[in-house]
């Protein structure tokens, strides 16, 4: 192994706003990171040529390693900010050495510029797949070579400074954490006594702010929505008339000119003629769905005006599935609907739709990471809905039936299941296992209140690790007309919910319901 190192001097860098040129300053101690270049090539001539190309740059240090076996130890010794790696070398292939560099925790982040005499797309693909940062053809133009070295070195130096800042921040955090712990011991009892009040105020503020926001959105979209809905009927009629006219013209002129024939073939006229009516029908369905969502939003903004009506509960489930259809398709989730013969029941369908959206949305979240072991085996034992779940296919089963003068709805998924310690806290307000910004911990607690208090029903959860989760809703077929669902306690409640966290949400909005 031979080592060559160029002299180093300090060069003043030009100012700029590039992402990689931003310095980390302020609270953290500055540290200088010189640009160090490590060339790994079995031919000393290459090392001499590249050294001369870089020699004029006084702020760069050059190191050369001719033996690929010694490349990683030397990289650990000289701590380069960029590595120039030849692809064709004896003993160890360049791609293999690149994988070794990426596997080593101390060299994993160092930019590696691959040098090759061949400019093949497949070879470039293999190099980038192995972790290369750049690909250069021997011998590169000196200006381009130096520019790329500076670019990747600055990126890596900025990464090192971020790491350094993070470590100092960690030390500062540990110090502050210790001081905070010492100072909060005498306040812990007071904080615990204020938690219930704080949760109550936060929930009330969120509901109030969300209601105002939703009311404003519903009002703003109503006018353009009415404009679209009023014109789409005419557009559909015009479309049908135009298609009829074109068919008449086609019948009167069966042998059009070659230009017309070519254009007909280019636009696929037969497909357009068949699909355009379907397209207009789809637009009508979409507008109707937006109008329904707008109505749900207005209902949500008037939470004190909820009322019970006679409805088919299956329509509410189906509309919830329509809202979540994009997520079901994106995750290739199969929905098995095992509907029983149910009568219409008196309920607040908007609130029940909120529950359905929440439960189905949570089931989708559980299935996003992949199939459970049970689904891969095709094992569905222990599930209440006696519906066969397809093996290795993420599946949600929705089962409805009448039991003992009650309506039963079971929503089951074949995900990983819920651990017992989490299952015990599912219905607690503000308890969530979702990442920051993706959940507020209110979805299940609000669903619990809608089912148990508003509709005097039962709401339970059964889950087995590795097999899946089942949420079961039991609603009375005949709801007491005097019950308002807002004051009395239901004996059917299986998990107690603190009184101060019970408000009356009336929404079918997915983002809030699945929080």
Tab-separated table of C-alpha atoms in Angstrom:
chain	number	residue	atom	x	y	z
A	1	UNK	CA	0.000	0.000	0.000
A	2	UNK	CA	1.261	3.442	-0.895
A	3	UNK	CA	0.028	6.730	0.490
A	4	UNK	CA	0.318	10.162	-1.097
A	5	UNK	CA	-0.840	13.291	0.697
A	6	UNK	CA	-0.952	16.786	-0.719
A	7	UNK	CA	-0.190	19.916	1.262
A	8	UNK	CA	-3.063	21.762	2.833
A	9	UNK	CA	-3.806	25.443	3.248
A	10	UNK	CA	-6.902	27.389	4.206
A	11	UNK	CA	-9.073	28.732	1.380
A	12	UNK	CA	-11.898	31.249	1.938
A	13	UNK	CA	-15.169	29.777	0.648
A	14	UNK	CA	-17.602	31.903	-1.346
A	15	UNK	CA	-20.904	32.718	0.252
A	16	UNK	CA	-24.110	31.140	-1.058
A	17	UNK	CA	-27.492	29.791	-0.082
A	18	UNK	CA	-27.078	26.249	-1.399
A	19	UNK	CA	-28.484	23.564	0.873
A	20	UNK	CA	-25.116	21.903	1.388
A	21	UNK	CA	-23.274	25.158	2.063
A	22	UNK	CA	-25.351	26.165	5.054
A	23	UNK	CA	-23.282	26.212	8.229
A	24	UNK	CA	-24.529	25.116	11.612
A	25	UNK	CA	-23.788	27.978	13.967
A	26	UNK	CA	-25.157	29.438	17.152
A	27	UNK	CA	-25.264	27.304	20.219
A	28	UNK	CA	-22.826	24.661	19.019
A	29	UNK	CA	-19.058	24.916	18.944
A	30	UNK	CA	-17.702	25.249	15.368
A	31	UNK	CA	-15.312	22.580	14.105
A	32	UNK	CA	-13.212	22.623	10.957
A	33	UNK	CA	-13.517	19.687	8.547
A	34	UNK	CA	-10.907	19.768	5.744
A	35	UNK	CA	-11.709	18.184	2.388
A	36	UNK	CA	-9.929	14.813	2.351
A	37	UNK	CA	-9.894	12.666	-0.788
A	38	UNK	CA	-9.113	8.950	-0.688
A	39	UNK	CA	-8.392	7.291	-4.049
A	40	UNK	CA	-8.664	3.493	-4.135
A	41	UNK	CA	-7.068	2.191	-7.347
A	42	UNK	CA	-4.589	-0.611	-8.026
A	43	UNK	CA	-2.595	1.491	-10.559
A	44	UNK	CA	-0.255	4.139	-9.079
A	45	UNK	CA	-0.313	5.991	-12.410
A	46	UNK	CA	-3.971	6.810	-11.860
A	47	UNK	CA	-3.146	8.075	-8.409
A	48	UNK	CA	-0.403	10.310	-9.756
A	49	UNK	CA	-2.674	11.727	-12.477
A	50	UNK	CA	-5.505	12.517	-10.095
A	51	UNK	CA	-3.088	13.971	-7.575
A	52	UNK	CA	-1.824	16.402	-10.202
A	53	UNK	CA	-5.386	17.332	-11.184
A	54	UNK	CA	-6.219	18.165	-7.570
A	55	UNK	CA	-2.795	19.519	-6.628
A	56	UNK	CA	-3.703	23.114	-7.374
A	57	UNK	CA	-6.475	23.042	-4.764
A	58	UNK	CA	-4.664	24.029	-1.571
A	59	UNK	CA	-7.599	23.292	0.715
A	60	UNK	CA	-7.712	19.595	-0.247
A	61	UNK	CA	-5.794	16.652	1.192
A	62	UNK	CA	-5.138	13.681	-1.102
A	63	UNK	CA	-4.639	10.068	0.058
A	64	UNK	CA	-3.988	7.083	-2.156
A	65	UNK	CA	-4.524	3.366	-1.494
A	66	UNK	CA	-3.344	0.844	-4.088
A	67	UNK	CA	-4.381	-2.276	-2.171
A	68	UNK	CA	-8.193	-2.697	-1.937
A	69	UNK	CA	-7.752	-5.044	1.018
A	70	UNK	CA	-6.406	-2.097	3.027
A	71	UNK	CA	-9.046	0.339	1.763
A	72	UNK	CA	-11.418	0.218	4.738
A	73	UNK	CA	-8.699	0.415	7.433
A	74	UNK	CA	-7.168	3.362	5.589
A	75	UNK	CA	-10.559	5.041	5.267
A	76	UNK	CA	-10.961	4.725	9.033
A	77	UNK	CA	-7.470	6.127	9.535
A	78	UNK	CA	-7.578	9.186	7.261
A	79	UNK	CA	-11.331	9.961	7.631
A	80	UNK	CA	-11.957	11.134	4.043
A	81	UNK	CA	-14.838	13.395	3.070
A	82	UNK	CA	-15.061	11.713	-0.348
A	83	UNK	CA	-13.775	8.412	-1.773
A	84	UNK	CA	-12.762	7.871	-5.417
A	85	UNK	CA	-13.194	4.166	-6.158
A	86	UNK	CA	-12.041	2.224	-9.234
A	87	UNK	CA	-14.513	-0.477	-10.352
A	88	UNK	CA	-11.962	-2.917	-11.811
A	89	UNK	CA	-9.320	-4.096	-9.312
A	90	UNK	CA	-7.667	-7.415	-8.451
A	91	UNK	CA	-8.482	-9.388	-5.299
A	92	UNK	CA	-11.630	-7.370	-4.505
A	93	UNK	CA	-14.053	-6.096	-7.142
A	94	UNK	CA	-14.925	-2.398	-6.926
A	95	UNK	CA	-18.643	-3.081	-6.459
A	96	UNK	CA	-17.926	-5.566	-3.682
A	97	UNK	CA	-15.655	-3.072	-1.929
A	98	UNK	CA	-18.404	-0.450	-2.289
A	99	UNK	CA	-20.838	-2.773	-0.532
A	100	UNK	CA	-18.270	-3.330	2.234
A	101	UNK	CA	-17.933	0.436	2.670
A	102	UNK	CA	-21.709	0.840	2.883
A	103	UNK	CA	-21.980	-2.035	5.378
A	104	UNK	CA	-19.415	-0.515	7.758
A	105	UNK	CA	-21.133	1.929	10.171
A	106	UNK	CA	-18.083	4.262	10.156
A	107	UNK	CA	-17.855	4.545	6.356
A	108	UNK	CA	-21.521	4.139	5.494
A	109	UNK	CA	-22.236	7.845	4.919
A	110	UNK	CA	-18.984	8.808	3.138
A	111	UNK	CA	-19.723	9.811	-0.491
A	112	UNK	CA	-18.207	7.350	-2.974
A	113	UNK	CA	-17.455	8.530	-6.535
A	114	UNK	CA	-17.057	5.520	-8.807
A	115	UNK	CA	-14.386	5.707	-11.552
A	116	UNK	CA	-14.789	3.552	-14.640
A	117	UNK	CA	-13.539	3.382	-18.195
A	118	UNK	CA	-16.934	2.201	-19.485
A	119	UNK	CA	-20.098	4.267	-19.673
A	120	UNK	CA	-22.724	1.527	-19.631
A	121	UNK	CA	-26.204	2.101	-18.284
A	122	UNK	CA	-26.304	-1.357	-16.670
A	123	UNK	CA	-22.937	-0.784	-14.983
A	124	UNK	CA	-24.091	2.597	-13.708
A	125	UNK	CA	-27.248	1.005	-12.378
A	126	UNK	CA	-25.250	-1.631	-10.479
A	127	UNK	CA	-22.966	1.038	-9.027
A	128	UNK	CA	-25.820	3.239	-7.805
A	129	UNK	CA	-27.688	0.198	-6.493
A	130	UNK	CA	-24.613	-0.729	-4.448
A	131	UNK	CA	-24.552	2.761	-2.898
A	132	UNK	CA	-22.446	4.944	-5.196
A	133	UNK	CA	-22.914	8.704	-4.825
A	134	UNK	CA	-21.671	9.560	-8.319
A	135	UNK	CA	-20.269	7.931	-11.476
A	136	UNK	CA	-17.307	9.370	-13.425
A	137	UNK	CA	-15.507	8.232	-16.562
A	138	UNK	CA	-11.708	8.087	-16.391
A	139	UNK	CA	-10.113	10.563	-16.627
A	140	UNK	CA	-12.625	13.287	-15.833
A	141	UNK	CA	-12.147	16.935	-16.655
A	142	UNK	CA	-10.274	18.589	-13.738
A	143	UNK	CA	-12.865	21.327	-13.307
A	144	UNK	CA	-15.729	18.827	-13.263
A	145	UNK	CA	-13.815	16.472	-10.951
A	146	UNK	CA	-13.017	19.205	-8.431
A	147	UNK	CA	-16.586	20.538	-8.577
A	148	UNK	CA	-18.049	17.125	-7.842
A	149	UNK	CA	-15.547	16.475	-5.064
A	150	UNK	CA	-16.446	19.797	-3.444
A	151	UNK	CA	-20.162	19.190	-3.841
A	152	UNK	CA	-20.159	15.746	-2.207
A	153	UNK	CA	-17.570	16.762	0.420
A	154	UNK	CA	-19.669	19.725	1.506
A	155	UNK	CA	-22.709	17.477	1.765
A	156	UNK	CA	-20.798	15.021	3.939
A	157	UNK	CA	-19.198	17.781	6.042
A	158	UNK	CA	-22.639	19.265	6.637
A	159	UNK	CA	-23.810	15.805	7.710
A	160	UNK	CA	-20.888	15.551	10.166
A	161	UNK	CA	-21.741	18.970	11.585
A	162	UNK	CA	-25.340	17.918	12.002
A	163	UNK	CA	-24.186	14.809	13.836
A	164	UNK	CA	-21.962	16.904	16.056
A	165	UNK	CA	-24.801	19.325	16.741
A	166	UNK	CA	-27.114	16.432	17.498
A	167	UNK	CA	-24.665	14.943	19.991
A	168	UNK	CA	-24.249	18.303	21.732
A	169	UNK	CA	-28.012	18.682	21.738
A	170	UNK	CA	-28.338	15.254	23.317
A	171	UNK	CA	-25.917	16.229	26.083
A	172	UNK	CA	-27.805	19.458	26.611
A	173	UNK	CA	-31.066	17.573	26.647
A	174	UNK	CA	-29.824	15.091	29.224
A	175	UNK	CA	-28.632	17.922	31.417
A	176	UNK	CA	-31.902	19.777	31.120
A	177	UNK	CA	-33.884	16.611	31.691
A	178	UNK	CA	-32.062	15.985	34.953
A	179	UNK	CA	-32.664	19.550	36.119
A	180	UNK	CA	-36.317	19.391	35.127
A	181	UNK	CA	-36.795	16.138	36.976
A	182	UNK	CA	-35.303	17.617	40.113
A	183	UNK	CA	-37.462	20.720	39.938
A	184	UNK	CA	-40.723	18.963	39.086
A	185	UNK	CA	-40.765	16.529	41.973
A	186	UNK	CA	-42.492	19.070	44.202
A	187	UNK	CA	-44.946	19.976	41.393
A	188	UNK	CA	-45.937	16.469	40.313
A	189	UNK	CA	-48.937	16.247	42.592
A	190	UNK	CA	-50.283	19.589	41.345
A	191	UNK	CA	-49.784	18.613	37.706
A	192	UNK	CA	-51.661	15.350	38.179
A	193	UNK	CA	-54.606	17.172	39.719
A	194	UNK	CA	-54.739	19.508	36.670
A	195	UNK	CA	-54.592	16.815	33.973
A	196	UNK	CA	-58.316	16.130	33.869
A	197	UNK	CA	-59.129	19.830	33.608
A	198	UNK	CA	-56.528	20.296	30.896
A	199	UNK	CA	-57.882	17.397	28.822
A	200	UNK	CA	-61.396	18.762	29.130
A	201	UNK	CA	-60.376	22.255	27.963
A	202	UNK	CA	-58.282	20.930	25.057
A	203	UNK	CA	-61.081	18.715	23.813
A	204	UNK	CA	-63.666	21.498	24.027
A	205	UNK	CA	-61.370	23.906	22.181
A	206	UNK	CA	-60.610	21.384	19.437
A	207	UNK	CA	-64.265	20.612	18.870
A	208	UNK	CA	-65.163	24.311	18.763
A	209	UNK	CA	-62.320	25.229	16.383
A	210	UNK	CA	-62.994	22.259	14.129
A	211	UNK	CA	-66.696	23.103	13.988
A	212	UNK	CA	-65.954	26.665	12.868
A	213	UNK	CA	-63.427	25.469	10.297
A	214	UNK	CA	-65.759	22.849	8.836
A	215	UNK	CA	-68.683	25.303	8.680
A	216	UNK	CA	-66.539	27.759	6.724
A	217	UNK	CA	-65.309	25.103	4.292
A	218	UNK	CA	-68.825	23.773	3.697
A	219	UNK	CA	-70.098	27.293	3.028
A	220	UNK	CA	-67.284	28.113	0.589
A	221	UNK	CA	-67.645	24.938	-1.496
A	222	UNK	CA	-71.446	25.027	-1.613
A	223	UNK	CA	-71.783	27.684	-4.350
A	224	UNK	CA	-69.329	26.167	-6.897
A	225	UNK	CA	-70.741	22.736	-6.073
A	226	UNK	CA	-74.266	23.883	-6.873
A	227	UNK	CA	-72.975	25.393	-10.118
A	228	UNK	CA	-71.385	22.090	-11.145
A	229	UNK	CA	-74.404	20.036	-10.083
A	230	UNK	CA	-76.764	22.344	-12.002
A	231	UNK	CA	-74.757	22.135	-15.222
A	232	UNK	CA	-73.737	18.499	-15.212
A	233	UNK	CA	-77.256	17.396	-16.212
A	234	UNK	CA	-77.148	19.664	-19.263
A	235	UNK	CA	-73.618	18.522	-20.066
A	236	UNK	CA	-74.802	14.916	-19.966
A	237	UNK	CA	-77.714	15.694	-22.323
A	238	UNK	CA	-75.422	17.620	-24.676
A	239	UNK	CA	-73.022	14.679	-24.682
A	240	UNK	CA	-75.782	12.239	-25.576
A	241	UNK	CA	-77.001	14.550	-28.366
A	242	UNK	CA	-73.492	14.926	-29.790
A	243	UNK	CA	-72.945	11.159	-29.739
A	244	UNK	CA	-76.286	10.638	-31.485
A	245	UNK	CA	-75.363	13.266	-34.087
A	246	UNK	CA	-72.004	11.607	-34.741
A	247	UNK	CA	-73.675	8.221	-35.139
A	248	UNK	CA	-76.130	9.721	-37.662
A	249	UNK	CA	-73.245	11.296	-39.527
A	250	UNK	CA	-71.334	8.034	-39.466
A	251	UNK	CA	-74.384	6.224	-40.864
A	252	UNK	CA	-74.828	8.751	-43.687
A	253	UNK	CA	-71.131	8.722	-44.525
A	254	UNK	CA	-69.855	5.155	-43.958
A	255	UNK	CA	-66.681	5.736	-45.958
A	256	UNK	CA	-64.997	8.886	-44.567
A	257	UNK	CA	-61.757	10.340	-45.874
A	258	UNK	CA	-58.403	8.759	-44.921
A	259	UNK	CA	-57.636	11.694	-42.590
A	260	UNK	CA	-60.904	11.115	-40.700
A	261	UNK	CA	-60.237	7.367	-40.507
A	262	UNK	CA	-56.762	7.973	-39.148
A	263	UNK	CA	-58.053	10.393	-36.515
A	264	UNK	CA	-60.859	7.968	-35.525
A	265	UNK	CA	-58.249	5.267	-34.999
A	266	UNK	CA	-55.926	7.636	-33.149
A	267	UNK	CA	-58.511	8.742	-30.572
A	268	UNK	CA	-60.072	5.248	-30.267
A	269	UNK	CA	-63.563	6.461	-31.179
A	270	UNK	CA	-65.300	3.191	-30.259
A	271	UNK	CA	-63.946	3.368	-26.713
A	272	UNK	CA	-64.895	7.041	-26.344
A	273	UNK	CA	-68.436	6.351	-27.533
A	274	UNK	CA	-68.866	3.614	-24.951
A	275	UNK	CA	-67.007	5.284	-22.110
A	276	UNK	CA	-68.209	8.904	-22.347
A	277	UNK	CA	-71.714	8.184	-20.948
A	278	UNK	CA	-70.080	6.226	-18.127
A	279	UNK	CA	-67.745	9.156	-17.506
A	280	UNK	CA	-70.671	11.577	-17.215
A	281	UNK	CA	-72.425	9.170	-14.843
A	282	UNK	CA	-69.280	8.958	-12.735
A	283	UNK	CA	-69.089	12.757	-12.591
A	284	UNK	CA	-72.693	12.842	-11.399
A	285	UNK	CA	-71.933	10.255	-8.716
A	286	UNK	CA	-68.885	12.267	-7.647
A	287	UNK	CA	-70.875	15.501	-7.370
A	288	UNK	CA	-73.581	13.734	-5.379
A	289	UNK	CA	-70.928	12.345	-3.045
A	290	UNK	CA	-69.384	15.790	-2.545
A	291	UNK	CA	-72.846	17.139	-1.726
A	292	UNK	CA	-73.284	14.392	0.874
A	293	UNK	CA	-69.906	15.210	2.394
A	294	UNK	CA	-70.805	18.910	2.395
A	295	UNK	CA	-74.017	18.081	4.244
A	296	UNK	CA	-72.047	16.002	6.757
A	297	UNK	CA	-69.704	18.938	7.269
A	298	UNK	CA	-72.611	21.308	7.902
A	299	UNK	CA	-74.131	18.810	10.314
A	300	UNK	CA	-70.820	18.570	12.127
A	301	UNK	CA	-70.741	22.342	12.590
A	302	UNK	CA	-74.206	22.188	14.232
A	303	UNK	CA	-73.617	19.504	16.834
A	304	UNK	CA	-76.685	20.461	18.859
A	305	UNK	CA	-79.050	19.707	15.944
A	306	UNK	CA	-78.472	15.957	15.681
A	307	UNK	CA	-81.657	13.947	15.236
A	308	UNK	CA	-82.616	10.322	14.810
A	309	UNK	CA	-84.148	8.981	11.590
A	310	UNK	CA	-85.142	5.577	10.242
A	311	UNK	CA	-82.313	4.319	8.012
A	312	UNK	CA	-80.826	1.188	6.501
A	313	UNK	CA	-77.577	0.710	8.410
A	314	UNK	CA	-75.987	-0.981	5.377
A	315	UNK	CA	-76.200	2.283	3.424
A	316	UNK	CA	-74.127	3.987	6.119
A	317	UNK	CA	-71.494	1.234	6.007
A	318	UNK	CA	-71.352	1.348	2.208
A	319	UNK	CA	-70.992	5.138	2.166
A	320	UNK	CA	-68.131	4.867	4.660
A	321	UNK	CA	-66.428	2.310	2.420
A	322	UNK	CA	-66.794	4.725	-0.508
A	323	UNK	CA	-65.027	7.473	1.453
A	324	UNK	CA	-62.169	5.081	2.309
A	325	UNK	CA	-62.052	3.400	-1.105
A	326	UNK	CA	-58.828	5.161	-2.114
A	327	UNK	CA	-57.010	3.756	0.935
A	328	UNK	CA	-58.441	0.280	0.403
A	329	UNK	CA	-57.233	0.250	-3.201
A	330	UNK	CA	-53.845	1.724	-2.333
A	331	UNK	CA	-53.195	-1.074	0.183
A	332	UNK	CA	-54.868	-3.818	-1.929
A	333	UNK	CA	-57.234	-4.640	0.907
A	334	UNK	CA	-60.131	-7.009	0.233
A	335	UNK	CA	-63.470	-6.138	1.834
A	336	UNK	CA	-65.816	-9.052	2.596
A	337	UNK	CA	-69.378	-7.891	3.289
A	338	UNK	CA	-71.493	-10.519	5.077
A	339	UNK	CA	-74.717	-8.572	5.463
A	340	UNK	CA	-77.750	-10.023	7.187
A	341	UNK	CA	-81.402	-9.190	6.548
A	342	UNK	CA	-81.742	-6.097	8.728
A	343	UNK	CA	-84.745	-3.829	9.260
A	344	UNK	CA	-84.384	-0.071	9.271
A	345	UNK	CA	-83.556	1.303	12.706
A	346	UNK	CA	-83.868	4.717	14.293
A	347	UNK	CA	-80.443	6.247	14.806
A	348	UNK	CA	-78.214	9.257	14.148
A	349	UNK	CA	-76.762	7.957	10.900
A	350	UNK	CA	-74.186	10.756	10.601
A	351	UNK	CA	-72.673	9.798	13.938
A	352	UNK	CA	-72.757	6.075	13.130
A	353	UNK	CA	-71.022	6.803	9.818
A	354	UNK	CA	-68.328	8.528	11.854
A	355	UNK	CA	-67.925	5.333	13.878
A	356	UNK	CA	-67.766	3.161	10.754
A	357	UNK	CA	-65.166	5.411	9.114
A	358	UNK	CA	-63.091	5.369	12.300
A	359	UNK	CA	-63.164	1.574	12.707
A	360	UNK	CA	-62.548	0.797	9.039
A	361	UNK	CA	-59.791	3.428	8.923
A	362	UNK	CA	-58.106	1.861	11.954
A	363	UNK	CA	-58.379	-1.571	10.303
A	364	UNK	CA	-56.661	-0.157	7.197
A	365	UNK	CA	-53.900	1.262	9.411
A	366	UNK	CA	-53.419	-2.193	10.955
A	367	UNK	CA	-53.147	-3.826	7.520
A	368	UNK	CA	-50.820	-1.288	5.929
A	369	UNK	CA	-47.707	-3.008	7.288
A	370	UNK	CA	-48.619	-6.355	5.670
A	371	UNK	CA	-50.443	-9.562	6.379
A	372	UNK	CA	-50.526	-11.167	9.785
A	373	UNK	CA	-49.131	-14.697	10.308
A	374	UNK	CA	-52.679	-15.939	10.702
A	375	UNK	CA	-53.691	-14.607	7.299
A	376	UNK	CA	-50.662	-16.224	5.681
A	377	UNK	CA	-51.713	-19.577	7.122
A	378	UNK	CA	-55.330	-18.983	6.227
A	379	UNK	CA	-56.226	-19.525	9.885
A	380	UNK	CA	-59.486	-17.764	10.784
A	381	UNK	CA	-60.401	-19.700	13.900
A	382	UNK	CA	-61.843	-17.738	16.791
A	383	UNK	CA	-63.431	-15.057	14.617
A	384	UNK	CA	-67.048	-14.225	15.232
A	385	UNK	CA	-67.895	-13.500	11.554
A	386	UNK	CA	-67.800	-16.957	10.023
A	387	UNK	CA	-66.365	-15.663	6.782
A	388	UNK	CA	-63.343	-17.311	5.205
A	389	UNK	CA	-60.440	-14.884	4.962
A	390	UNK	CA	-58.253	-15.336	1.894
A	391	UNK	CA	-54.733	-16.437	2.889
A	392	UNK	CA	-51.980	-13.844	2.528
A	393	UNK	CA	-54.512	-11.199	1.478
A	394	UNK	CA	-55.155	-8.222	3.799
A	395	UNK	CA	-58.871	-8.488	4.489
A	396	UNK	CA	-61.579	-6.585	6.348
A	397	UNK	CA	-64.779	-8.499	7.143
A	398	UNK	CA	-68.016	-6.636	7.914
A	399	UNK	CA	-70.719	-8.866	9.384
A	400	UNK	CA	-74.248	-7.805	10.365
A	401	UNK	CA	-77.100	-9.793	11.884
A	402	UNK	CA	-80.006	-9.670	14.340
A	403	UNK	CA	-79.422	-11.211	17.772
A	404	UNK	CA	-81.916	-11.085	20.643
A	405	UNK	CA	-83.822	-8.038	19.376
A	406	UNK	CA	-80.538	-6.202	18.781
A	407	UNK	CA	-78.573	-5.273	15.672
A	408	UNK	CA	-74.997	-6.599	15.695
A	409	UNK	CA	-72.199	-5.153	13.554
A	410	UNK	CA	-68.763	-6.796	13.596
A	411	UNK	CA	-65.764	-5.251	11.795
A	412	UNK	CA	-62.821	-7.660	11.705
A	413	UNK	CA	-59.344	-7.423	10.191
A	414	UNK	CA	-56.597	-10.017	9.828
A	415	UNK	CA	-53.804	-7.707	10.950
A	416	UNK	CA	-51.220	-8.212	13.664
A	417	UNK	CA	-53.660	-7.681	16.531
A	418	UNK	CA	-53.480	-5.373	19.542
A	419	UNK	CA	-51.347	-6.148	22.627
A	420	UNK	CA	-53.362	-6.489	25.873
A	421	UNK	CA	-51.682	-3.486	27.522
A	422	UNK	CA	-52.786	-1.256	24.638
A	423	UNK	CA	-56.241	-2.839	24.319
A	424	UNK	CA	-57.032	-1.865	27.907
A	425	UNK	CA	-56.543	1.826	27.023
A	426	UNK	CA	-58.144	1.951	23.559
A	427	UNK	CA	-61.141	4.015	24.647
A	428	UNK	CA	-59.202	6.532	26.719
A	429	UNK	CA	-59.329	10.085	25.343
A	430	UNK	CA	-56.040	11.285	23.790
A	431	UNK	CA	-54.457	7.813	23.957
A	432	UNK	CA	-52.912	6.900	20.605
A	433	UNK	CA	-50.121	4.697	19.269
A	434	UNK	CA	-49.922	6.550	15.949
A	435	UNK	CA	-46.964	8.784	15.057
A	436	UNK	CA	-46.973	12.475	15.910
A	437	UNK	CA	-49.346	14.382	13.648
A	438	UNK	CA	-51.329	11.310	12.522
A	439	UNK	CA	-53.614	10.805	15.475
A	440	UNK	CA	-55.161	12.662	18.391
A	441	UNK	CA	-56.399	9.668	20.365
A	442	UNK	CA	-60.038	10.811	20.183
A	443	UNK	CA	-61.469	8.538	17.470
A	444	UNK	CA	-62.298	5.473	19.554
A	445	UNK	CA	-63.331	7.433	22.640
A	446	UNK	CA	-65.788	9.466	20.523
A	447	UNK	CA	-67.028	6.268	18.855
A	448	UNK	CA	-67.541	4.724	22.275
A	449	UNK	CA	-69.618	7.685	23.401
A	450	UNK	CA	-71.717	7.625	20.205
A	451	UNK	CA	-72.542	3.924	20.579
A	452	UNK	CA	-72.890	3.616	24.344
A	453	UNK	CA	-74.356	6.969	25.363
A	454	UNK	CA	-76.116	8.280	22.263
A	455	UNK	CA	-77.550	4.953	21.113
A	456	UNK	CA	-77.573	2.961	24.402
A	457	UNK	CA	-75.604	0.153	22.817
A	458	UNK	CA	-72.538	-2.005	23.400
A	459	UNK	CA	-69.065	-1.351	22.011
A	460	UNK	CA	-66.359	-3.962	22.600
A	461	UNK	CA	-62.987	-4.955	21.187
A	462	UNK	CA	-61.521	-8.444	20.942
A	463	UNK	CA	-58.014	-9.012	19.594
A	464	UNK	CA	-55.481	-11.822	19.399
A	465	UNK	CA	-51.855	-11.143	18.535
A	466	UNK	CA	-51.001	-12.606	15.163
A	467	UNK	CA	-54.639	-13.222	14.236
A	468	UNK	CA	-56.389	-9.871	14.026
A	469	UNK	CA	-58.835	-7.530	15.731
A	470	UNK	CA	-62.620	-7.433	15.978
A	471	UNK	CA	-64.752	-4.460	16.987
A	472	UNK	CA	-68.323	-5.392	17.881
A	473	UNK	CA	-71.232	-2.949	17.965
A	474	UNK	CA	-74.613	-3.947	19.433
A	475	UNK	CA	-77.491	-1.493	18.866
A	476	UNK	CA	-81.050	-1.870	20.213
A	477	UNK	CA	-83.659	-2.127	17.456
A	478	UNK	CA	-86.053	0.090	19.403
A	479	UNK	CA	-84.361	3.103	20.989
A	480	UNK	CA	-86.127	4.861	23.868
A	481	UNK	CA	-87.530	8.069	22.408
A	482	UNK	CA	-86.864	9.946	25.654
A	483	UNK	CA	-83.179	9.073	25.742
A	484	UNK	CA	-80.934	11.906	24.637
A	485	UNK	CA	-77.744	9.977	24.991
A	486	UNK	CA	-75.991	12.845	26.628
A	487	UNK	CA	-76.642	12.557	30.336
A	488	UNK	CA	-77.455	9.070	31.611
A	489	UNK	CA	-74.972	6.249	32.003
A	490	UNK	CA	-75.512	3.000	30.118
A	491	UNK	CA	-75.157	-0.283	31.963
A	492	UNK	CA	-73.948	-1.853	28.734
A	493	UNK	CA	-70.756	0.158	28.810
A	494	UNK	CA	-67.830	-2.234	28.994
A	495	UNK	CA	-65.074	0.358	29.423
A	496	UNK	CA	-65.686	3.453	31.560
A	497	UNK	CA	-65.030	6.856	29.982
A	498	UNK	CA	-64.389	9.958	32.130
A	499	UNK	CA	-67.444	12.239	32.128
A	500	UNK	CA	-65.449	15.395	31.537
A	501	UNK	CA	-64.199	14.128	28.164
A	502	UNK	CA	-67.609	13.315	26.673
A	503	UNK	CA	-68.842	15.700	24.049
A	504	UNK	CA	-71.300	15.040	21.237
A	505	UNK	CA	-69.542	14.820	17.859
A	506	UNK	CA	-71.768	14.599	14.778
A	507	UNK	CA	-69.347	14.114	11.915
A	508	UNK	CA	-68.545	11.807	9.051
A	509	UNK	CA	-65.222	13.442	8.361
A	510	UNK	CA	-62.475	10.892	7.877
A	511	UNK	CA	-59.517	12.906	9.136
A	512	UNK	CA	-61.176	13.636	12.485
A	513	UNK	CA	-62.954	10.308	12.880
A	514	UNK	CA	-59.835	8.213	12.329
A	515	UNK	CA	-57.651	10.378	14.581
